[in-house]
mmCIF file of C-alpha atoms and ligand atoms in Angstrom:
data_model
loop_
_atom_site.group_PDB
_atom_site.id
_atom_site.type_symbol
_atom_site.label_atom_id
_atom_site.label_comp_id
_atom_site.label_asym_id
_atom_site.label_seq_id
_atom_site.Cartn_x
_atom_site.Cartn_y
_atom_site.Cartn_z
ATOM 1 C CA MET A 1 -16.037 -13.591 4.805
ATOM 2 C CA PRO A 2 -16.024 -9.897 6.390
ATOM 3 C CA ASP A 3 -16.584 -6.926 3.970
ATOM 4 C CA HIS A 4 -13.167 -6.525 2.970
ATOM 5 C CA ARG A 5 -13.793 -2.950 1.537
ATOM 6 C CA ASN A 6 -14.045 -1.919 5.274
ATOM 7 C CA TYR A 7 -11.474 -4.134 6.719
ATOM 8 C CA SER A 8 -9.776 -2.524 9.695
ATOM 9 C CA PRO A 9 -6.535 -3.947 10.379
ATOM 10 C CA ALA A 10 -4.537 -4.496 13.829
ATOM 11 C CA PRO A 11 -1.579 -1.831 14.052
ATOM 12 C CA ASP A 12 0.926 -4.552 13.778
ATOM 13 C CA LEU A 13 -0.895 -6.789 11.273
ATOM 14 C CA LEU A 14 2.015 -7.320 8.646
ATOM 15 C CA ARG A 15 4.829 -7.313 11.326
ATOM 16 C CA ASP A 16 7.644 -9.537 10.134
ATOM 17 C CA ARG A 17 5.916 -10.412 6.597
ATOM 18 C CA ILE A 18 8.134 -9.727 3.487
ATOM 19 C CA VAL A 19 6.109 -8.283 0.770
ATOM 20 C CA LEU A 20 7.254 -7.525 -2.844
ATOM 21 C CA ILE A 21 5.158 -4.908 -4.485
ATOM 22 C CA THR A 22 5.716 -4.231 -8.239
ATOM 23 C CA GLY A 23 5.133 -0.684 -9.544
ATOM 24 C CA ALA A 24 5.625 0.587 -6.233
ATOM 25 C CA SER A 25 7.216 3.927 -7.343
ATOM 26 C CA ASP A 26 3.672 5.686 -8.200
ATOM 27 C CA GLY A 27 0.096 5.482 -7.890
ATOM 28 C CA ILE A 28 -1.721 2.582 -5.803
ATOM 29 C CA GLY A 29 1.608 0.646 -5.633
ATOM 30 C CA ARG A 30 3.280 3.480 -3.903
ATOM 31 C CA ALA A 31 0.367 4.037 -1.335
ATOM 32 C CA LEU A 32 0.201 0.327 -0.640
ATOM 33 C CA ALA A 33 3.871 0.151 0.126
ATOM 34 C CA LEU A 34 3.718 3.066 2.474
ATOM 35 C CA ARG A 35 0.444 1.491 4.145
ATOM 36 C CA ALA A 36 1.920 -2.082 4.531
ATOM 37 C CA ALA A 37 5.096 -0.594 5.785
ATOM 38 C CA ARG A 38 3.297 1.240 8.495
ATOM 39 C CA LEU A 39 1.526 -2.013 9.497
ATOM 40 C CA GLY A 40 5.277 -3.349 10.087
ATOM 41 C CA ALA A 41 5.968 -5.042 6.782
ATOM 42 C CA GLN A 42 9.440 -5.521 5.130
ATOM 43 C CA ILE A 43 8.802 -4.047 1.710
ATOM 44 C CA ILE A 44 10.437 -4.744 -1.393
ATOM 45 C CA LEU A 45 9.876 -1.737 -3.699
ATOM 46 C CA HIS A 46 9.931 -2.903 -7.358
ATOM 47 C CA GLY A 47 9.796 -0.460 -10.356
ATOM 48 C CA ARG A 48 11.914 0.781 -13.241
ATOM 49 C CA ASN A 49 12.642 4.310 -12.120
ATOM 50 C CA VAL A 50 15.378 4.589 -9.382
ATOM 51 C CA GLN A 51 14.884 7.963 -8.416
ATOM 52 C CA LYS A 52 11.246 7.483 -7.952
ATOM 53 C CA LEU A 53 11.649 4.394 -5.877
ATOM 54 C CA GLU A 54 14.268 6.219 -3.684
ATOM 55 C CA LYS A 55 11.529 8.852 -2.852
ATOM 56 C CA VAL A 56 9.111 6.339 -1.700
ATOM 57 C CA TYR A 57 12.132 4.522 0.176
ATOM 58 C CA ASP A 58 12.704 7.817 2.014
ATOM 59 C CA GLU A 59 8.943 8.058 2.791
ATOM 60 C CA ILE A 60 8.933 4.689 4.463
ATOM 61 C CA GLU A 61 12.144 5.460 6.254
ATOM 62 C CA ALA A 62 10.265 8.650 7.637
ATOM 63 C CA LEU A 63 7.740 6.358 9.198
ATOM 64 C CA ASP A 64 10.166 5.097 11.685
ATOM 65 C CA ARG A 65 8.958 1.566 12.085
ATOM 66 C CA GLY A 66 12.453 0.294 12.368
ATOM 67 C CA VAL A 67 12.272 -1.733 9.091
ATOM 68 C CA ARG A 68 14.141 -0.703 6.214
ATOM 69 C CA PRO A 69 12.607 -1.286 2.755
ATOM 70 C CA SER A 70 14.623 -2.649 -0.262
ATOM 71 C CA ILE A 71 14.450 -1.616 -3.649
ATOM 72 C CA ALA A 72 14.333 -3.858 -6.856
ATOM 73 C CA VAL A 73 15.018 -2.312 -10.331
ATOM 74 C CA VAL A 74 13.645 -4.290 -13.102
ATOM 75 C CA ASP A 75 11.947 -2.842 -16.141
ATOM 76 C CA LEU A 76 9.195 -5.442 -16.895
ATOM 77 C CA ALA A 77 9.175 -4.305 -20.544
ATOM 78 C CA SER A 78 12.661 -5.649 -21.247
ATOM 79 C CA ALA A 79 13.732 -7.923 -18.513
ATOM 80 C CA ASP A 80 14.856 -11.411 -19.496
ATOM 81 C CA SER A 81 15.187 -14.559 -17.708
ATOM 82 C CA ASP A 82 18.405 -13.552 -16.067
ATOM 83 C CA ALA A 83 17.018 -10.493 -14.670
ATOM 84 C CA TYR A 84 13.946 -12.466 -12.992
ATOM 85 C CA ARG A 85 16.534 -15.093 -11.776
ATOM 86 C CA ASP A 86 19.017 -12.369 -10.392
ATOM 87 C CA LEU A 87 16.042 -10.716 -8.414
ATOM 88 C CA ALA A 88 14.843 -14.086 -7.099
ATOM 89 C CA GLU A 89 18.274 -14.823 -5.772
ATOM 90 C CA MET A 90 18.676 -11.483 -4.335
ATOM 91 C CA LEU A 91 15.382 -12.110 -2.267
ATOM 92 C CA LEU A 92 16.586 -15.619 -1.225
ATOM 93 C CA LYS A 93 19.854 -14.299 -0.139
ATOM 94 C CA GLU A 94 18.613 -11.103 1.764
ATOM 95 C CA PHE A 95 15.346 -12.553 3.159
ATOM 96 C CA GLY A 96 15.014 -16.259 2.634
ATOM 97 C CA ARG A 97 11.253 -16.369 1.870
ATOM 98 C CA LEU A 98 8.567 -14.124 0.608
ATOM 99 C CA ASP A 99 5.070 -13.845 2.313
ATOM 100 C CA GLY A 100 3.566 -11.327 -0.012
ATOM 101 C CA LEU A 101 3.643 -10.823 -3.689
ATOM 102 C CA VAL A 102 1.538 -7.956 -5.078
ATOM 103 C CA HIS A 103 1.456 -7.837 -8.941
ATOM 104 C CA ASN A 104 0.651 -4.027 -9.407
ATOM 105 C CA ALA A 105 2.553 -2.653 -12.276
ATOM 106 C CA SER A 106 0.738 -2.216 -15.519
ATOM 107 C CA ILE A 107 0.564 -0.140 -18.525
ATOM 108 C CA LEU A 108 -2.387 1.289 -20.307
ATOM 109 C CA GLY A 109 -1.337 1.139 -23.881
ATOM 110 C CA ASP A 110 -3.698 2.658 -26.523
ATOM 111 C CA ARG A 111 -7.337 3.515 -26.185
ATOM 112 C CA PHE A 112 -8.180 2.438 -29.889
ATOM 113 C CA SER A 113 -10.650 -0.050 -31.578
ATOM 114 C CA ILE A 114 -9.384 -3.414 -32.185
ATOM 115 C CA GLU A 115 -9.304 -2.645 -35.866
ATOM 116 C CA GLN A 116 -6.870 0.276 -35.307
ATOM 117 C CA TYR A 117 -4.910 -1.024 -32.524
ATOM 118 C CA ASP A 118 -1.073 -0.979 -33.119
ATOM 119 C CA ALA A 119 0.473 -4.426 -33.049
ATOM 120 C CA SER A 120 3.723 -3.602 -31.204
ATOM 121 C CA THR A 121 1.757 -1.700 -28.584
ATOM 122 C CA TRP A 122 -0.679 -4.671 -28.079
ATOM 123 C CA GLN A 123 2.470 -7.080 -27.541
ATOM 124 C CA ARG A 124 4.125 -4.449 -25.254
ATOM 125 C CA VAL A 125 0.914 -4.275 -23.046
ATOM 126 C CA MET A 126 0.548 -7.959 -22.997
ATOM 127 C CA HIS A 127 4.008 -8.600 -22.194
ATOM 128 C CA VAL A 128 4.297 -6.261 -19.418
ATOM 129 C CA ASN A 129 0.778 -6.756 -17.798
ATOM 130 C CA VAL A 130 0.561 -10.438 -18.374
ATOM 131 C CA THR A 131 3.889 -12.500 -19.209
ATOM 132 C CA ALA A 132 6.098 -10.426 -16.807
ATOM 133 C CA ALA A 133 3.471 -11.232 -14.006
ATOM 134 C CA PHE A 134 3.781 -14.898 -14.950
ATOM 135 C CA ALA A 135 7.590 -14.830 -15.079
ATOM 136 C CA LEU A 136 7.964 -13.068 -11.841
ATOM 137 C CA THR A 137 5.583 -15.355 -10.304
ATOM 138 C CA GLN A 138 7.385 -18.412 -11.412
ATOM 139 C CA VAL A 139 11.005 -17.255 -9.721
ATOM 140 C CA CYS A 140 9.100 -16.250 -6.729
ATOM 141 C CA LEU A 141 7.234 -19.442 -6.124
ATOM 142 C CA PRO A 142 9.854 -21.083 -4.354
ATOM 143 C CA LEU A 143 10.409 -18.275 -1.984
ATOM 144 C CA LEU A 144 6.673 -18.062 -1.118
ATOM 145 C CA HIS A 145 6.499 -21.612 -0.305
ATOM 146 C CA GLN A 146 9.184 -21.158 2.450
ATOM 147 C CA SER A 147 6.412 -18.729 4.184
ATOM 148 C CA ASP A 148 4.005 -20.066 6.584
ATOM 149 C CA ASP A 149 1.239 -17.849 5.150
ATOM 150 C CA PRO A 150 1.832 -16.628 1.691
ATOM 151 C CA SER A 151 -0.246 -14.824 -0.330
ATOM 152 C CA ILE A 152 -0.262 -13.665 -4.079
ATOM 153 C CA ILE A 153 -2.424 -10.581 -5.349
ATOM 154 C CA PHE A 154 -2.935 -9.819 -9.011
ATOM 155 C CA THR A 155 -4.352 -6.477 -10.054
ATOM 156 C CA SER A 156 -7.432 -6.745 -12.359
ATOM 157 C CA SER A 157 -9.790 -4.117 -13.508
ATOM 158 C CA GLY A 158 -13.617 -3.737 -14.367
ATOM 159 C CA VAL A 159 -12.722 -4.023 -18.040
ATOM 160 C CA GLY A 160 -11.033 -7.215 -17.290
ATOM 161 C CA ARG A 161 -14.385 -8.666 -16.290
ATOM 162 C CA THR A 162 -16.601 -7.422 -18.917
ATOM 163 C CA GLY A 163 -15.001 -6.314 -22.190
ATOM 164 C CA ARG A 164 -15.542 -2.607 -23.082
ATOM 165 C CA ALA A 165 -15.067 -0.760 -26.547
ATOM 166 C CA PHE A 166 -11.666 0.797 -27.046
ATOM 167 C CA TRP A 167 -9.953 -0.705 -24.133
ATOM 168 C CA GLY A 168 -8.013 -3.101 -26.558
ATOM 169 C CA ALA A 169 -4.900 -4.968 -24.980
ATOM 170 C CA TYR A 170 -5.372 -3.444 -21.504
ATOM 171 C CA ALA A 171 -8.867 -5.210 -21.169
ATOM 172 C CA VAL A 172 -7.538 -8.430 -22.630
ATOM 173 C CA SER A 173 -4.593 -8.300 -20.532
ATOM 174 C CA LYS A 174 -6.880 -8.029 -17.483
ATOM 175 C CA PHE A 175 -9.123 -10.736 -18.502
ATOM 176 C CA ALA A 176 -5.619 -12.743 -18.785
ATOM 177 C CA THR A 177 -4.763 -11.659 -15.393
ATOM 178 C CA GLU A 178 -7.789 -12.934 -13.983
ATOM 179 C CA GLY A 179 -7.225 -16.338 -15.636
ATOM 180 C CA LEU A 180 -3.844 -16.649 -14.358
ATOM 181 C CA SER A 181 -4.955 -16.061 -10.871
ATOM 182 C CA GLN A 182 -7.780 -18.545 -10.920
ATOM 183 C CA VAL A 183 -5.426 -21.201 -12.672
ATOM 184 C CA LEU A 184 -2.387 -20.587 -10.122
ATOM 185 C CA ALA A 185 -5.297 -20.638 -7.112
ATOM 186 C CA ASP A 186 -6.600 -23.925 -8.345
ATOM 187 C CA GLU A 187 -3.059 -25.431 -8.611
ATOM 188 C CA HIS A 188 -2.615 -24.608 -5.060
ATOM 189 C CA ARG A 189 -5.977 -25.044 -3.685
ATOM 190 C CA HIS A 190 -4.698 -27.899 -1.248
ATOM 191 C CA GLY A 191 -1.577 -26.037 0.022
ATOM 192 C CA LYS A 192 -0.917 -22.973 1.987
ATOM 193 C CA LEU A 193 -0.550 -20.311 -0.860
ATOM 194 C CA ARG A 194 -3.415 -18.185 -1.520
ATOM 195 C CA VAL A 195 -3.867 -16.346 -4.807
ATOM 196 C CA ASN A 196 -6.475 -13.673 -5.631
ATOM 197 C CA CYS A 197 -7.374 -10.756 -7.986
ATOM 198 C CA VAL A 198 -8.115 -7.270 -6.758
ATOM 199 C CA ASN A 199 -9.924 -4.604 -8.789
ATOM 200 C CA PRO A 200 -9.188 -1.174 -7.505
ATOM 201 C CA GLY A 201 -11.814 0.707 -9.245
ATOM 202 C CA ALA A 202 -11.481 4.170 -10.389
ATOM 203 C CA THR A 203 -8.730 5.674 -8.503
ATOM 204 C CA ARG A 204 -6.761 9.157 -8.953
ATOM 205 C CA THR A 205 -3.503 8.019 -10.352
ATOM 206 C CA ASN A 206 -1.612 8.794 -13.489
ATOM 207 C CA MET A 207 -2.815 5.997 -15.314
ATOM 208 C CA ARG A 208 -6.477 6.969 -14.746
ATOM 209 C CA LEU A 209 -5.660 10.474 -15.977
ATOM 210 C CA ALA A 210 -4.272 8.952 -19.022
ATOM 211 C CA ALA A 211 -7.419 6.899 -19.691
ATOM 212 C CA TYR A 212 -9.853 9.816 -18.701
ATOM 213 C CA PRO A 213 -8.102 13.161 -19.462
ATOM 214 C CA GLY A 214 -11.087 15.338 -19.250
ATOM 215 C CA GLU A 215 -12.417 13.778 -16.138
ATOM 216 C CA ASN A 216 -12.899 15.670 -12.880
ATOM 217 C CA ARG A 217 -10.145 14.157 -10.705
ATOM 218 C CA ASP A 218 -11.389 15.568 -7.312
ATOM 219 C CA LYS A 219 -14.302 13.102 -7.598
ATOM 220 C CA LEU A 220 -12.044 10.051 -7.721
ATOM 221 C CA LYS A 221 -10.817 8.074 -4.563
ATOM 222 C CA ARG A 222 -7.147 8.591 -3.745
ATOM 223 C CA PRO A 223 -5.099 5.493 -3.617
ATOM 224 C CA GLU A 224 -4.796 5.620 0.164
ATOM 225 C CA GLU A 225 -8.696 5.268 0.425
ATOM 226 C CA ILE A 226 -8.840 1.907 -1.652
ATOM 227 C CA LEU A 227 -6.380 -0.283 0.110
ATOM 228 C CA ALA A 228 -8.265 -2.142 2.681
ATOM 229 C CA PRO A 229 -8.681 -5.379 0.435
ATOM 230 C CA TYR A 230 -5.233 -5.579 -0.409
ATOM 231 C CA ILE A 231 -4.315 -5.298 3.210
ATOM 232 C CA TYR A 232 -6.758 -7.813 4.112
ATOM 233 C CA LEU A 233 -5.269 -10.366 1.414
ATOM 234 C CA LEU A 234 -1.828 -9.820 2.653
ATOM 235 C CA GLY A 235 -2.662 -10.519 6.262
ATOM 236 C CA PRO A 236 -3.617 -13.768 8.444
ATOM 237 C CA ASP A 237 -7.236 -12.703 8.376
ATOM 238 C CA SER A 238 -7.533 -14.048 4.792
ATOM 239 C CA LYS A 239 -6.262 -17.445 5.514
ATOM 240 C CA ASN A 240 -8.000 -20.007 3.136
ATOM 241 C CA VAL A 241 -9.362 -17.192 0.730
ATOM 242 C CA THR A 242 -8.120 -18.134 -2.581
ATOM 243 C CA GLY A 243 -9.174 -18.021 -6.311
ATOM 244 C CA GLU A 244 -11.313 -14.698 -5.406
ATOM 245 C CA SER A 245 -11.771 -11.543 -7.226
ATOM 246 C CA LEU A 246 -12.171 -8.742 -4.946
ATOM 247 C CA ASP A 247 -13.496 -5.106 -5.680
ATOM 248 C CA CYS A 248 -11.949 -2.265 -3.721
ATOM 249 C CA GLN A 249 -14.852 0.061 -4.475
HETATM 250 P P1 NDP B 301 0.299 4.268 -12.207
HETATM 251 O O1 NDP B 301 0.524 4.319 -13.567
HETATM 252 O O2 NDP B 301 0.035 5.285 -11.374
HETATM 253 O O3 NDP B 301 1.434 3.169 -11.644
HETATM 254 C C1 NDP B 301 1.986 2.111 -12.522
HETATM 255 C C2 NDP B 301 3.132 1.665 -11.748
HETATM 256 O O4 NDP B 301 3.729 0.390 -12.591
HETATM 257 C C3 NDP B 301 4.276 2.682 -11.619
HETATM 258 O O5 NDP B 301 4.913 2.448 -10.404
HETATM 259 C C4 NDP B 301 5.044 2.295 -12.857
HETATM 260 O O6 NDP B 301 6.283 2.899 -12.797
HETATM 261 C C5 NDP B 301 5.013 0.907 -12.981
HETATM 262 N N1 NDP B 301 5.386 0.186 -14.400
HETATM 263 C C6 NDP B 301 4.835 0.537 -15.418
HETATM 264 N N2 NDP B 301 5.468 0.000 -16.405
HETATM 265 C C7 NDP B 301 6.612 -0.610 -15.731
HETATM 266 C C8 NDP B 301 7.707 -1.328 -16.246
HETATM 267 N N3 NDP B 301 7.882 -1.484 -17.635
HETATM 268 N N4 NDP B 301 8.730 -1.835 -15.301
HETATM 269 C C9 NDP B 301 8.469 -1.620 -13.982
HETATM 270 N N5 NDP B 301 7.304 -1.096 -13.555
HETATM 271 C C10 NDP B 301 6.650 -0.360 -14.410
HETATM 272 O O7 NDP B 301 -1.140 3.090 -12.293
HETATM 273 P P2 NDP B 301 -2.011 2.864 -11.079
HETATM 274 O O8 NDP B 301 -1.393 2.948 -9.620
HETATM 275 O O9 NDP B 301 -3.467 3.658 -11.316
HETATM 276 O O10 NDP B 301 -2.420 1.217 -11.210
HETATM 277 C C11 NDP B 301 -1.968 0.254 -10.498
HETATM 278 C C12 NDP B 301 -2.584 -0.939 -10.811
HETATM 279 O O11 NDP B 301 -4.137 -0.628 -10.765
HETATM 280 C C13 NDP B 301 -2.411 -1.456 -12.404
HETATM 281 O O12 NDP B 301 -2.320 -2.924 -12.308
HETATM 282 C C14 NDP B 301 -3.691 -0.908 -13.021
HETATM 283 O O13 NDP B 301 -4.020 -1.639 -14.042
HETATM 284 C C15 NDP B 301 -4.765 -1.145 -11.862
HETATM 285 N N6 NDP B 301 -5.933 -0.353 -11.958
HETATM 286 C C16 NDP B 301 -5.938 0.887 -11.835
HETATM 287 C C17 NDP B 301 -7.188 1.778 -11.916
HETATM 288 C C18 NDP B 301 -7.134 3.068 -11.662
HETATM 289 O O14 NDP B 301 -8.250 3.884 -11.595
HETATM 290 N N7 NDP B 301 -5.971 3.906 -11.295
HETATM 291 C C19 NDP B 301 -8.525 1.099 -12.187
HETATM 292 C C20 NDP B 301 -8.424 -0.365 -12.407
HETATM 293 C C21 NDP B 301 -7.132 -1.172 -12.162
HETATM 294 P P3 NDP B 301 6.821 4.335 -13.246
HETATM 295 O O15 NDP B 301 6.688 4.948 -11.878
HETATM 296 O O16 NDP B 301 8.215 4.056 -13.366
HETATM 297 O O17 NDP B 301 5.960 4.655 -14.278
#
């Protein structure tokens, strides 16, 4: 396997690939949407805030790659099974398949000890970060099976591999994300679908700012600088790479 952190894609690597990115309105998801669109992908921008998604839509249109993105508005905190089914039906009608599914959206929750952690915040974090990814994966699997080279990417974190004090539900949700990715990868070990995790590492986004308000942001990498492993996993060069958890930094 090449060093995916230095992966350098061909200019049209993702041409004709249909890729759904959750949490594409901001941070890493937005940067990935723009990069993948630049490489030719047809992007479905998922998020909960239409105005923010429309801004990203306009930025992709301005790239002038000739492929219009789509917008899918689903609030992962409140979506019910009908919302997921409607999204999958829209994808089936519009595209007939999915080549990439990037589970990027997450929330941080509170930075408290387990003893002090608020139970409703715990449930919300676990729901948005884990249960919603499960529900979305389930409705998207039939669409991914229509692809010749399908790839699912889950987003992990350093605190999803080694537990750390005061990271509460967020850390536990990222351990669960690694588990979901491994189980799904193993279930498809003999098929075309590859399933992997990516750990972005410290990146200059609103989530990082909320977690470390006093930090010098200038020392952090920008989202645009950490995308190589995502692109590697979305494109054909990662065929047969599955059940892995890759670091971006
Ligand atoms: P941001 O907070 O910048 O972006 C999160 C995205 O998720 C936004 O688009 C946000 O939408 C969306 N989102 C949040 N809640 C919901 C919801 N209920 N329904 C729909 N969309 C929602 O985070 P990052 O870009 O930093 O994080 C991206 C991923 O990387 C996450 O999984 C995070 O855990 C992981 N990560 C980040 C690190 C970092 O240092 N930044 C380090 C390790 C992991 P909206 O714009 O409406 O808020």
